[in-house]
Amino acid sequence: MLGFKFLTLQKRKFLLVIVVVASVNVIAFFAIGLKITLQKANKGSIEYRQLHPDEQKVLVYHCPWDVKCGGLGDRQKGIVGGFVLSAMLNRTFKIHMPLHPECNLDFFLTPSELDWRVRSTELAHPDQQSLLAMDGDNIDVIQSLLKKDNLQAELPSTYVLFRSNMEIVQYLLQHPAAKKVEWLQGKSVPDIYKEVITRLFTPSERIQKKLQKLQSDFRAGNASLICAQVRLGQSETFEDTEQFLNVQVFPVLADFLAPYSTAATSRIFISSDSKKIVELATARFPTVAVTVPGPITHVDRSKGGDTCEGTEKAVVEQFLLASCDMLVISESGFAKIAAFLRGRDDGLYIVYNKATFFSHKIVVESYRRDEPAFPNRRW
């Protein structure tokens, strides 16, 4: 320090510049080292894979417009199952699901925490393979895959194009690879569906505006929202693969809802794949029944001009069902996922055709979200 005191002013300034530059270089060196360490540590995280897609393999939920993938609930099951499988494989997850030339998926739902949009060039990648688990073959395909210890060896391609329309999360969780995915631990199937859908999707601005308007109207005067989703399946509204209920369900459901129909305290919201059920509800509860306007369509069976409007109606209705104070569902994946998003079992019921020794009887009973199947069918 004494030597420094007797240096000329010019030399002192020169030495200070050298010290400052050296200090900055040292700090930068350690900062870069820390960044590299953190990147290495987080390379398996979903967030890292989203930021560095070119370094990773990809699993795409792949449902082209001209391919049948099921209704909205079926597609949600495929998306959630694909997302969980991608985590088990340490892959980036993306979605290719054009609904109509005039309305893509992000017309209704936009990326939330993770960007799942896929570039057209990615779908032409030369190193790809398909994993199709649809309808009756679904569970067999998945269970055959899950018998293999090394899933990576079974799905080695850079891009895996995945399509499924049934609930497979309960089976995926049984594989050792699922035990290594931290965010899956300690969660039930309903919890996983809610987390995945919330992380992937947020309502588009268009859908948000509709929801805000409907919620304001439905809940005017601080009203409770009492809801039912009734899936008939095959009906006068459109063709379906099978019939689950018929219009005879309505008197039973209406009697169950009647005590909640006090105009000053409640609104009754009926969602259905049948126009007749909605008409019966508005006739039975004329002062308290509320509905979402728009055509009733099926995304797999309605390819005409009303597909966009009908899909918008379905998306809005599912969000509304998830907000209900009381919810009655039918044997519908669409409705069950709404119950998952609702997030609780209190005030949750199911209406279905209950078999006895000598006959069938339509009943409304309390229900739990974690039931692995519906009373009469897999969901």
mmCIF file of N, CA and C in Angstrom, residues 43 96 240 267 378:
data_model
loop_
_atom_site.group_PDB
_atom_site.id
_atom_site.type_symbol
_atom_site.label_atom_id
_atom_site.label_comp_id
_atom_site.label_asym_id
_atom_site.label_seq_id
_atom_site.Cartn_x
_atom_site.Cartn_y
_atom_site.Cartn_z
ATOM 1 N N LYS A 43 -31.477 -30.383 -16.916
ATOM 2 C CA LYS A 43 -31.660 -30.818 -18.289
ATOM 3 C C LYS A 43 -32.826 -31.796 -18.439
ATOM 4 N N HIS A 96 -50.555 -31.787 -31.972
ATOM 5 C CA HIS A 96 -51.005 -31.456 -33.331
ATOM 6 C C HIS A 96 -52.453 -31.917 -33.433
ATOM 7 N N ASP A 240 -74.088 -41.798 -32.681
ATOM 8 C CA ASP A 240 -73.016 -42.164 -31.757
ATOM 9 C C ASP A 240 -72.815 -43.667 -31.832
ATOM 10 N N ARG A 267 -79.354 -21.220 -9.911
ATOM 11 C CA ARG A 267 -79.569 -21.361 -11.348
ATOM 12 C C ARG A 267 -79.239 -22.812 -11.694
ATOM 13 N N ARG A 378 -65.954 -48.598 -18.857
ATOM 14 C CA ARG A 378 -64.725 -47.838 -18.660
ATOM 15 C C ARG A 378 -64.965 -46.418 -19.135
#
